[in-house]
Tab-separated table of C-alpha atoms in Angstrom:
chain	number	residue	atom	x	y	z
J	792	MET	CA	57.316	3.009	-79.196
J	793	HIS	CA	60.963	2.417	-78.310
J	794	THR	CA	62.139	-0.876	-76.885
J	795	LYS	CA	63.149	0.861	-73.677
J	796	GLU	CA	59.664	2.298	-73.249
J	797	ILE	CA	58.074	-1.035	-74.016
J	798	LYS	CA	60.246	-2.740	-71.404
J	799	LYS	CA	59.306	-0.039	-68.882
J	800	LEU	CA	55.613	-0.533	-69.653
J	801	ILE	CA	55.903	-4.312	-69.254
J	802	SER	CA	57.669	-3.851	-65.864
J	803	LEU	CA	54.927	-1.520	-64.675
J	804	LEU	CA	52.286	-3.979	-65.779
J	805	LEU	CA	54.112	-6.799	-64.007
J	806	VAL	CA	54.344	-4.840	-60.755
J	807	ALA	CA	50.666	-3.894	-60.972
J	808	GLY	CA	49.780	-7.495	-61.634
J	809	ILE	CA	51.793	-8.687	-58.671
J	810	LEU	CA	50.184	-6.082	-56.439
J	811	LEU	CA	46.687	-7.034	-57.612
J	812	PHE	CA	47.368	-10.726	-57.155
J	813	SER	CA	48.698	-10.385	-53.635
J	814	SER	CA	45.688	-8.241	-52.681
J	815	ALA	CA	43.320	-10.901	-53.973
J	816	CYS	CA	45.187	-13.574	-52.100
J	817	SER	CA	44.938	-11.709	-48.822
J	818	LYS	CA	41.107	-11.485	-49.195
J	819	GLN	CA	40.647	-15.134	-50.030
J	820	GLU	CA	40.718	-17.369	-46.934
J	821	SER	CA	41.653	-20.941	-46.899
J	822	PRO	CA	38.928	-23.425	-45.940
J	823	ASP	CA	40.536	-23.888	-42.504
J	824	ALA	CA	40.536	-20.155	-41.839
J	825	THR	CA	36.823	-19.928	-42.848
J	826	ALA	CA	35.892	-22.621	-40.408
J	827	GLN	CA	37.891	-20.901	-37.693
J	828	THR	CA	36.104	-17.612	-38.344
J	829	GLN	CA	32.720	-19.303	-38.187
J	830	MET	CA	33.613	-20.982	-34.916
J	831	SER	CA	34.793	-17.699	-33.519
J	832	GLU	CA	31.530	-15.999	-34.532
J	833	LYS	CA	29.505	-18.831	-33.020
J	834	SER	CA	31.504	-18.672	-29.835
J	835	GLN	CA	30.898	-14.925	-29.669
J	836	ALA	CA	27.169	-15.446	-30.178
J	837	ASN	CA	27.197	-18.109	-27.440
J	838	SER	CA	28.920	-15.740	-25.034
J	839	GLU	CA	26.564	-12.888	-25.877
J	840	PHE	CA	23.517	-15.047	-25.276
J	841	GLU	CA	24.924	-16.618	-22.138
J	842	ASN	CA	25.892	-13.267	-20.646
J	843	ALA	CA	22.497	-11.764	-21.446
J	844	TYR	CA	20.727	-14.847	-20.076
J	845	LEU	CA	22.724	-14.842	-16.855
J	846	GLU	CA	22.087	-11.147	-16.318
J	847	ALA	CA	18.345	-11.536	-16.875
J	848	ASP	CA	18.179	-14.599	-14.616
J	849	LYS	CA	20.091	-12.811	-11.868
J	850	LEU	CA	17.509	-10.021	-11.952
J	851	ARG	CA	14.690	-12.580	-11.983
J	852	GLN	CA	16.134	-14.188	-8.864
J	853	GLN	CA	16.338	-10.802	-7.173
J	854	ALA	CA	12.660	-10.233	-7.938
J	855	ALA	CA	11.870	-13.722	-6.600
J	856	GLU	CA	13.722	-13.042	-3.349
J	857	LEU	CA	11.588	-9.949	-2.911
J	858	GLU	CA	8.519	-12.164	-3.638
J	859	TYR	CA	7.676	-9.885	-6.540
J	860	GLU	CA	8.584	-12.094	-9.506
J	861	TRP	CA	6.118	-11.826	-12.367
J	862	SER	CA	4.588	-15.009	-13.693
J	863	ASN	CA	5.992	-14.967	-17.239
J	864	THR	CA	9.636	-14.137	-16.594
J	865	GLU	CA	10.916	-17.635	-16.029
J	866	SER	CA	9.069	-19.012	-19.051
J	867	PHE	CA	10.611	-16.295	-21.256
J	868	LEU	CA	14.057	-17.485	-20.159
J	869	LEU	CA	13.213	-21.146	-20.736
J	870	ASP	CA	11.845	-20.344	-24.189
J	871	ALA	CA	14.967	-18.272	-24.920
J	872	LYS	CA	17.205	-21.265	-24.180
J	873	LYS	CA	15.126	-23.444	-26.443
J	874	GLU	CA	15.168	-20.924	-29.291
J	875	PHE	CA	18.936	-20.509	-28.997
J	876	ALA	CA	19.448	-24.262	-29.076
J	877	ASP	CA	17.303	-24.380	-32.223
J	878	GLY	CA	19.513	-21.751	-33.836
J	879	ASN	CA	17.027	-18.869	-33.589
J	880	GLN	CA	19.432	-16.409	-32.067
J	881	ASP	CA	17.483	-13.230	-32.723
J	882	LYS	CA	14.328	-14.636	-31.163
J	883	ALA	CA	16.336	-15.994	-28.248
J	884	MET	CA	17.930	-12.624	-27.537
J	885	HIS	CA	14.526	-10.923	-27.809
J	886	LEU	CA	13.060	-13.292	-25.203
J	887	VAL	CA	16.004	-12.755	-22.879
J	888	GLU	CA	15.509	-9.015	-23.196
J	889	GLN	CA	11.800	-9.396	-22.367
J	890	ALA	CA	12.705	-11.383	-19.276
J	891	ARG	CA	15.278	-8.810	-18.234
J	892	GLN	CA	12.824	-5.948	-18.614
J	893	GLU	CA	10.120	-7.787	-16.652
J	894	ALA	CA	12.529	-8.584	-13.855
J	895	GLU	CA	13.696	-4.967	-13.667
J	896	LEU	CA	10.122	-3.724	-13.551
J	897	ALA	CA	9.247	-6.253	-10.847
J	898	ILE	CA	12.181	-5.097	-8.702
J	899	GLN	CA	11.147	-1.480	-9.211
J	900	GLN	CA	7.583	-2.415	-8.268
J	901	ALA	CA	8.808	-3.993	-5.026
J	902	LYS	CA	10.771	-0.840	-4.151
J	903	THR	CA	7.843	1.458	-4.904
J	904	GLU	CA	5.275	-0.674	-3.088
J	905	ALA	CA	7.431	-0.938	0.054
J	906	LYS	CA	6.190	2.570	0.865
J	907	ALA	CA	3.170	3.129	-1.378
J	908	TRP	CA	0.935	0.493	0.296
J	909	LYS	CA	0.594	2.503	3.490
J	910	ALA	CA	-1.443	5.212	1.786
J	911	ARG	CA	-4.081	2.628	0.807
J	912	VAL	CA	-4.792	1.292	4.300
J	913	ILE	CA	-8.354	2.021	5.379
J	914	LYS	CA	-8.223	4.365	8.347
Z	1246	MET	CA	-27.061	-42.556	3.049
Z	1247	SER	CA	-24.848	-39.513	3.455
Z	1248	VAL	CA	-24.330	-38.288	6.995
Z	1249	PHE	CA	-24.260	-34.744	5.651
Z	1250	ASN	CA	-27.809	-34.657	4.350
Z	1251	LYS	CA	-29.072	-31.768	2.266
Z	1252	SER	CA	-31.497	-30.227	4.744
Z	1253	LEU	CA	-28.861	-30.332	7.490
Z	1254	ILE	CA	-26.414	-28.464	5.276
Z	1255	GLN	CA	-28.976	-25.772	4.384
Z	1256	LYS	CA	-30.084	-25.422	7.988
Z	1257	SER	CA	-26.529	-25.053	9.224
Z	1258	ILE	CA	-25.888	-22.247	6.738
Z	1259	GLY	CA	-28.968	-20.453	8.022
Z	1260	ILE	CA	-28.078	-21.026	11.661
Z	1261	GLY	CA	-24.549	-19.820	11.048
Z	1262	VAL	CA	-25.803	-16.537	9.585
Z	1263	LEU	CA	-28.315	-15.948	12.381
Z	1264	ALA	CA	-25.888	-16.890	15.117
Z	1265	GLY	CA	-23.432	-14.406	13.743
Z	1266	ALA	CA	-25.961	-11.612	14.005
Z	1267	LEU	CA	-26.719	-12.525	17.627
Z	1268	VAL	CA	-23.268	-13.384	18.901
Z	1269	PHE	CA	-21.159	-10.681	17.237
Z	1270	THR	CA	-21.360	-8.001	19.917
Z	1271	ALA	CA	-20.433	-10.371	22.731
Z	1272	SER	CA	-17.463	-12.054	21.063
Z	1273	VAL	CA	-15.292	-9.160	19.847
Z	1274	ILE	CA	-11.848	-9.432	21.379
Z	1275	ALA	CA	-9.813	-6.338	22.082
Z	1276	GLY	CA	-6.273	-6.135	20.822
Z	1277	VAL	CA	-3.684	-4.263	18.834
Z	1278	ALA	CA	-5.743	-4.257	15.653
Z	1279	ASP	CA	-8.871	-2.693	17.172
Z	1280	GLN	CA	-8.657	0.492	15.144
Z	1281	ASP	CA	-7.899	-1.366	11.918
Z	1282	ILE	CA	-10.838	-3.721	12.446
Z	1283	LYS	CA	-13.242	-0.890	13.187
Z	1284	ALA	CA	-12.117	1.178	10.192
Z	1285	PHE	CA	-12.093	-1.812	7.830
Z	1286	GLN	CA	-15.507	-3.147	8.796
Z	1287	SER	CA	-17.281	0.183	9.031
Z	1288	SER	CA	-15.877	1.326	5.683
Z	1289	ILE	CA	-17.168	-1.803	3.969
Z	1290	GLN	CA	-20.525	-1.719	5.737
Z	1291	LYS	CA	-20.902	1.895	4.675
Z	1292	LYS	CA	-20.273	0.831	1.057
Z	1293	PHE	CA	-22.921	-1.885	1.319
Z	1294	PRO	CA	-25.534	-0.521	3.752
Z	1295	ALA	CA	-28.200	-3.038	2.718
Z	1296	VAL	CA	-26.058	-6.054	3.647
Z	1297	GLU	CA	-26.327	-7.418	7.185
Z	1298	PHE	CA	-22.933	-7.842	8.849
Z	1299	ALA	CA	-23.287	-11.624	9.159
Z	1300	GLU	CA	-24.066	-11.926	5.456
Z	1301	PHE	CA	-20.556	-10.871	4.444
Z	1302	ALA	CA	-19.562	-14.447	5.272
Z	1303	ASN	CA	-21.368	-15.428	2.065
Z	1304	GLY	CA	-19.119	-13.363	-0.184
Z	1305	ALA	CA	-20.557	-12.221	-3.510
Z	1306	TYR	CA	-23.781	-14.089	-2.695
Z	1307	ALA	CA	-24.508	-11.362	-0.165
Z	1308	PHE	CA	-24.726	-8.805	-3.015
Z	1309	ASP	CA	-26.204	-10.671	-5.934
Z	1310	MET	CA	-29.609	-12.217	-5.268
Z	1311	ASP	CA	-29.727	-14.154	-8.553
Z	1312	ALA	CA	-26.330	-15.705	-7.863
Z	1313	ARG	CA	-27.445	-16.347	-4.290
Z	1314	GLU	CA	-30.507	-18.295	-5.486
Z	1315	GLN	CA	-28.300	-20.417	-7.739
Z	1316	TRP	CA	-25.863	-20.958	-4.891
Z	1317	LEU	CA	-28.600	-22.084	-2.504
Z	1318	GLU	CA	-29.889	-24.481	-5.143
Z	1319	MET	CA	-26.326	-25.811	-5.520
Z	1320	GLU	CA	-26.267	-26.396	-1.766
Z	1321	GLU	CA	-29.200	-28.812	-2.219
Z	1322	PHE	CA	-26.660	-31.233	-3.587
Z	1323	ALA	CA	-23.602	-29.657	-2.047
Z	1324	PRO	CA	-20.600	-30.337	-4.300
Z	1325	TYR	CA	-18.315	-30.581	-1.257
Z	1326	GLU	CA	-20.322	-33.448	0.250
Z	1327	ILE	CA	-17.953	-36.123	-1.036
Z	1328	ALA	CA	-14.962	-34.223	0.344
Z	1329	LEU	CA	-16.760	-33.958	3.681
Z	1330	GLU	CA	-17.265	-37.687	3.876
Z	1331	GLU	CA	-13.677	-38.328	2.828
Z	1332	GLY	CA	-12.497	-35.756	5.345
Z	1333	GLU	CA	-14.410	-37.363	8.182
Z	1334	GLU	CA	-12.947	-40.757	7.326
Z	1335	LEU	CA	-9.411	-39.371	7.068
Z	1336	PHE	CA	-9.833	-37.464	10.322
Z	1337	ASN	CA	-10.969	-40.541	12.195
Z	1338	THR	CA	-8.477	-42.995	10.674
Z	1339	PRO	CA	-5.637	-43.586	13.145
Z	1340	PHE	CA	-2.046	-42.951	12.146
Z	1341	ALA	CA	0.375	-45.858	11.938
Z	1342	ASN	CA	1.363	-45.209	15.548
Z	1343	GLY	CA	-2.237	-45.533	16.747
Z	1344	LYS	CA	-2.785	-41.842	17.458
Z	1345	SER	CA	-5.108	-39.611	15.393
Z	1346	TYR	CA	-5.809	-35.970	14.576
Z	1347	ALA	CA	-8.039	-35.772	17.643
Z	1348	ASP	CA	-4.924	-36.154	19.804
Z	1349	CYS	CA	-3.388	-32.990	18.325
Z	1350	PHE	CA	-6.282	-30.547	18.660
Z	1351	GLU	CA	-8.260	-29.238	21.585
Z	1352	ASN	CA	-11.744	-30.676	21.904
Z	1353	GLY	CA	-10.588	-33.571	19.759
Z	1354	GLY	CA	-10.450	-31.262	16.717
Z	1355	ILE	CA	-14.228	-30.774	16.696
Z	1356	GLY	CA	-15.551	-27.234	16.520
Z	1357	VAL	CA	-12.109	-25.578	16.435
Z	1358	ARG	CA	-11.891	-24.027	12.943
Z	1359	GLN	CA	-12.618	-20.529	14.240
Z	1360	ASN	CA	-9.447	-20.625	16.388
Z	1361	TYR	CA	-7.235	-20.564	13.277
Z	1362	PRO	CA	-5.075	-18.878	12.299
Z	1363	TYR	CA	-3.409	-17.637	15.439
Z	1364	TYR	CA	0.060	-16.385	16.261
Z	1365	ASP	CA	1.995	-19.064	18.103
Z	1366	GLN	CA	4.476	-17.372	20.414
Z	1367	GLU	CA	6.491	-20.553	20.923
Z	1368	GLN	CA	6.856	-21.277	17.233
Z	1369	ASN	CA	7.166	-17.540	16.422
Z	1370	GLN	CA	4.849	-17.915	13.461
Z	1371	VAL	CA	1.253	-17.826	12.374
Z	1372	VAL	CA	-0.346	-21.261	12.577
Z	1373	THR	CA	-3.213	-21.943	10.209
Z	1374	LEU	CA	-5.516	-24.961	10.382
Z	1375	GLU	CA	-3.810	-26.616	7.406
Z	1376	LEU	CA	-0.368	-26.047	8.921
Z	1377	ALA	CA	-1.610	-27.525	12.197
Z	1378	ILE	CA	-2.938	-30.578	10.355
Z	1379	ASN	CA	0.464	-31.212	8.806
Z	1380	GLN	CA	2.266	-30.487	12.066
Z	1381	CYS	CA	0.085	-33.167	13.625
Z	1382	ARG	CA	1.054	-35.591	10.880
Z	1383	GLU	CA	4.737	-34.785	11.241
Z	1384	LYS	CA	4.562	-35.234	15.024
Z	1385	ASN	CA	3.100	-38.691	14.470
Z	1386	GLY	CA	5.523	-39.825	11.791
Z	1387	GLU	CA	3.197	-39.371	8.837
Z	1388	ALA	CA	4.104	-37.898	5.449
Z	1389	LEU	CA	3.093	-34.290	4.941
Z	1390	LEU	CA	0.126	-33.445	2.716
Z	1391	GLY	CA	0.172	-30.906	-0.100
Z	1392	TYR	CA	-1.298	-27.608	0.999
Z	1393	LYS	CA	-3.571	-26.538	-1.817
Z	1394	LYS	CA	-5.870	-29.490	-2.560
Z	1395	GLY	CA	-6.479	-33.182	-1.960
Z	1396	ASP	CA	-6.621	-34.746	1.491
Z	1397	ILE	CA	-5.688	-31.529	3.302
Z	1398	ALA	CA	-8.761	-29.842	1.800
Z	1399	SER	CA	-10.994	-32.769	2.765
Z	1400	ILE	CA	-9.785	-32.872	6.375
Z	1401	SER	CA	-10.006	-29.091	6.655
Z	1402	ALA	CA	-13.521	-29.236	5.153
Z	1403	TYR	CA	-14.631	-31.713	7.803
Z	1404	MET	CA	-13.130	-29.670	10.627
Z	1405	ALA	CA	-14.742	-26.499	9.234
Z	1406	TYR	CA	-18.102	-28.253	8.973
Z	1407	THR	CA	-17.991	-29.305	12.631
Z	1408	SER	CA	-17.344	-25.645	13.495
Z	1409	ARG	CA	-20.177	-24.028	11.538
Z	1410	GLY	CA	-21.753	-21.157	13.410
Z	1411	ASN	CA	-18.687	-20.606	15.630
Z	1412	THR	CA	-17.328	-17.078	15.631
Z	1413	PHE	CA	-13.913	-15.847	14.537
Z	1414	THR	CA	-12.664	-13.686	17.389
Z	1415	GLN	CA	-9.046	-13.159	16.363
Z	1416	ASN	CA	-7.281	-9.981	17.241
Z	1417	VAL	CA	-3.579	-9.301	17.476
Z	1418	PRO	CA	-2.016	-9.788	20.928
Z	1419	ASP	CA	0.489	-7.276	22.226
Z	1420	ASP	CA	3.422	-9.403	21.163
Z	1421	PRO	CA	6.119	-8.111	18.799
Z	1422	GLY	CA	6.096	-11.286	16.702
Z	1423	ALA	CA	2.310	-11.283	16.330
Z	1424	VAL	CA	2.253	-7.581	15.486
Z	1425	ALA	CA	5.009	-8.067	12.906
Z	1426	ALA	CA	3.173	-10.981	11.274
Z	1427	TYR	CA	-0.078	-9.024	11.198
Z	1428	GLU	CA	1.635	-5.942	9.720
Z	1429	LYS	CA	3.303	-8.065	7.041
Z	1430	GLY	CA	-0.060	-9.570	6.173
Z	1431	LYS	CA	-1.569	-6.098	5.984
Z	1432	GLU	CA	1.284	-4.905	3.771
Z	1433	TYR	CA	0.763	-7.829	1.405
Z	1434	PHE	CA	-2.973	-7.151	1.222
Z	1435	TYR	CA	-2.523	-3.525	0.207
Z	1436	SER	CA	0.599	-3.923	-2.025
Z	1437	ARG	CA	0.241	-3.955	-5.782
Z	1438	ARG	CA	1.995	-6.827	-7.529
Z	1439	GLY	CA	2.310	-8.682	-10.791
Z	1440	GLN	CA	2.401	-7.359	-14.311
Z	1441	LEU	CA	-1.179	-6.134	-13.912
Z	1442	ASN	CA	-0.161	-4.186	-10.787
Z	1443	PHE	CA	-3.166	-5.082	-8.611
Z	1444	SER	CA	-3.315	-5.546	-4.877
Z	1445	CYS	CA	-5.859	-7.659	-2.996
Z	1446	ALA	CA	-7.459	-4.327	-2.039
Z	1447	SER	CA	-7.728	-3.250	-5.692
Z	1448	CYS	CA	-10.406	-5.891	-6.329
Z	1449	HIS	CA	-11.812	-6.691	-2.901
Z	1450	ILE	CA	-11.995	-3.236	-1.358
Z	1451	GLN	CA	-12.024	-0.590	-4.101
Z	1452	SER	CA	-13.859	-2.707	-6.682
Z	1453	SER	CA	-15.909	-5.028	-4.479
Z	1454	GLY	CA	-19.486	-5.254	-5.740
Z	1455	ASN	CA	-18.340	-4.476	-9.297
Z	1456	MET	CA	-18.212	-6.920	-12.153
Z	1457	LEU	CA	-14.868	-8.318	-13.326
Z	1458	ARG	CA	-15.652	-9.995	-16.599
Z	1459	ALA	CA	-18.633	-12.212	-15.697
Z	1460	GLU	CA	-18.082	-12.321	-11.949
Z	1461	LEU	CA	-19.088	-10.060	-9.104
Z	1462	LEU	CA	-16.104	-9.176	-6.937
Z	1463	SER	CA	-16.624	-10.161	-3.322
Z	1464	SER	CA	-15.655	-8.007	-0.371
Z	1465	ALA	CA	-12.555	-8.879	1.627
Z	1466	LEU	CA	-14.754	-8.795	4.738
Z	1467	GLY	CA	-15.701	-12.408	5.287
Z	1468	HIS	CA	-13.207	-13.813	2.782
Z	1469	VAL	CA	-11.798	-16.415	5.154
Z	1470	THR	CA	-14.994	-17.801	6.697
Z	1471	HIS	CA	-16.101	-20.350	4.094
Z	1472	TRP	CA	-12.889	-22.199	3.280
Z	1473	PRO	CA	-11.997	-24.734	2.034
Z	1474	VAL	CA	-14.183	-24.409	-1.033
Z	1475	TYR	CA	-15.465	-26.591	-3.831
Z	1476	ARG	CA	-14.896	-24.384	-6.825
Z	1477	SER	CA	-16.703	-25.256	-10.052
Z	1478	LYS	CA	-13.785	-23.875	-12.038
Z	1479	TRP	CA	-11.471	-26.371	-10.333
Z	1480	GLY	CA	-13.985	-29.227	-10.308
Z	1481	ASP	CA	-12.381	-29.870	-6.975
Z	1482	MET	CA	-11.913	-28.754	-3.394
Z	1483	GLY	CA	-9.197	-26.255	-2.652
Z	1484	THR	CA	-7.820	-24.362	0.276
Z	1485	LEU	CA	-7.683	-20.614	0.785
Z	1486	HIS	CA	-4.009	-20.640	-0.172
Z	1487	ARG	CA	-4.875	-22.314	-3.447
Z	1488	ARG	CA	-7.187	-19.414	-4.215
Z	1489	ILE	CA	-4.649	-16.803	-3.129
Z	1490	ALA	CA	-2.134	-18.423	-5.489
Z	1491	GLY	CA	-4.745	-18.278	-8.249
Z	1492	CYS	CA	-5.320	-14.579	-7.594
Z	1493	ASN	CA	-1.563	-14.031	-7.861
Z	1494	GLU	CA	-1.544	-15.773	-11.238
Z	1495	GLN	CA	-4.488	-13.692	-12.407
Z	1496	VAL	CA	-2.497	-10.480	-11.854
Z	1497	ARG	CA	0.566	-12.191	-13.407
Z	1498	ALA	CA	2.510	-12.417	-10.194
Z	1499	LYS	CA	4.336	-15.664	-9.575
Z	1500	PRO	CA	2.454	-17.390	-6.755
Z	1501	LEU	CA	4.127	-18.494	-3.553
Z	1502	ALA	CA	4.001	-21.956	-2.024
Z	1503	GLY	CA	0.921	-22.901	-0.038
Z	1504	GLN	CA	1.417	-22.167	3.656
Z	1505	SER	CA	4.417	-19.947	2.946
Z	1506	GLU	CA	5.065	-17.493	5.761
Z	1507	THR	CA	3.755	-14.665	3.566
Z	1508	TYR	CA	0.445	-16.397	2.790
Z	1509	ARG	CA	-0.026	-17.313	6.459
Z	1510	ASN	CA	0.560	-13.709	7.492
Z	1511	LEU	CA	-1.954	-12.600	4.865
Z	1512	GLU	CA	-4.533	-15.111	6.149
Z	1513	TYR	CA	-3.887	-13.813	9.682
Z	1514	PHE	CA	-4.590	-10.233	8.612
Z	1515	MET	CA	-7.696	-11.246	6.646
Z	1516	THR	CA	-9.064	-13.250	9.573
Z	1517	VAL	CA	-8.524	-10.426	12.070
Z	1518	MET	CA	-10.365	-8.090	9.665
Z	1519	SER	CA	-13.267	-10.583	9.610
Z	1520	GLN	CA	-13.499	-10.714	13.395
Z	1521	GLY	CA	-17.071	-11.330	14.495
Z	1522	LEU	CA	-18.137	-13.357	11.465
Z	1523	ASN	CA	-18.932	-17.037	11.696
Z	1524	VAL	CA	-17.442	-20.151	10.238
Z	1525	ASN	CA	-19.597	-21.257	7.311
Z	1526	GLY	CA	-17.193	-23.570	5.542
Z	1527	PRO	CA	-16.808	-25.637	3.594
Z	1528	GLY	CA	-18.257	-23.542	0.794
Z	1529	SER	CA	-19.097	-23.829	-2.866
Z	1530	ARG	CA	-18.231	-21.205	-5.389
Z	1531	LYS	CA	-18.105	-20.797	-9.161
């Protein structure tokens, strides 16, 4: 191999090496950045839970105002809060979803029964 | 020695049942709910042709002779006797201001149970006996009692006992407020609720006389006559609203507060439907 070709090969290798190195650097976070990412993820999880909880509780209150609240809904929400505080996010979100579904069904029940009861009156 | 001796209690149950059979025809009061009352009572009597009208005041013990025998034996040593004695003492103990319950009720509060509930046109609401007891306390500067058990049940038990054999004659007057309250009570009775989607009518009209687990379902006719009740399950006295709340829980509906407007309207409807039956409270039940 000629010297010129060798020099060209070394330059190519250098460029490739630089490119590889900078790519690796961009994937590797500093400890501060890792912590920031974790906080951001936690904050997102907090918001998700809080939003879901508030929505479910709002529906529960609507059912309560109609005097159609089911007996387990509030305890699902209380248990959800506890599970979330204990770090069991999946379980917490599942309980919130149960509460939301119950509240929706209770509201639907109130709407249906507002008319349906009349057909049952003994005449 | 107890004032409420065993033979007196058994005799008064018997007299109450007989008096109901004799007095019914004379004491029916005409009103807005006439058609409802007729349809309700005749439908239930048709379902249970062997049961005398007055016997519906005894609930499931009108259908089940074995349970009735056990109940009558229980009445030998009536479990509500202590509450009766307590109730009499509470009723006769003056308030701090020197007045007493007797000052709040007609006839000194003796023999008046059958007059409740009624629609009070001045207050624009249904007034039950328990509400009237607390209104009396409030008027005389006393703290209010809880509505489902405790002293309110004892006082109500005493007042019911002094009224045994008296006839419920409630109907609905031609007053918009009374009609509205009655209709709301009727709506509640027939509306399905809770996760199990049952109405009062589901169990106590459609399924009355059937077994629900180990218990015979009583008919709604006569439901109000024997309250308050010593219930073995509670180990305690409780008011009608305590039981209604329990029924709500059993169908997984969140119960309302005792003496809420909704429960009072329901009691109003139930009492009108039981027009012609006699007071036979306090009662004992499983």
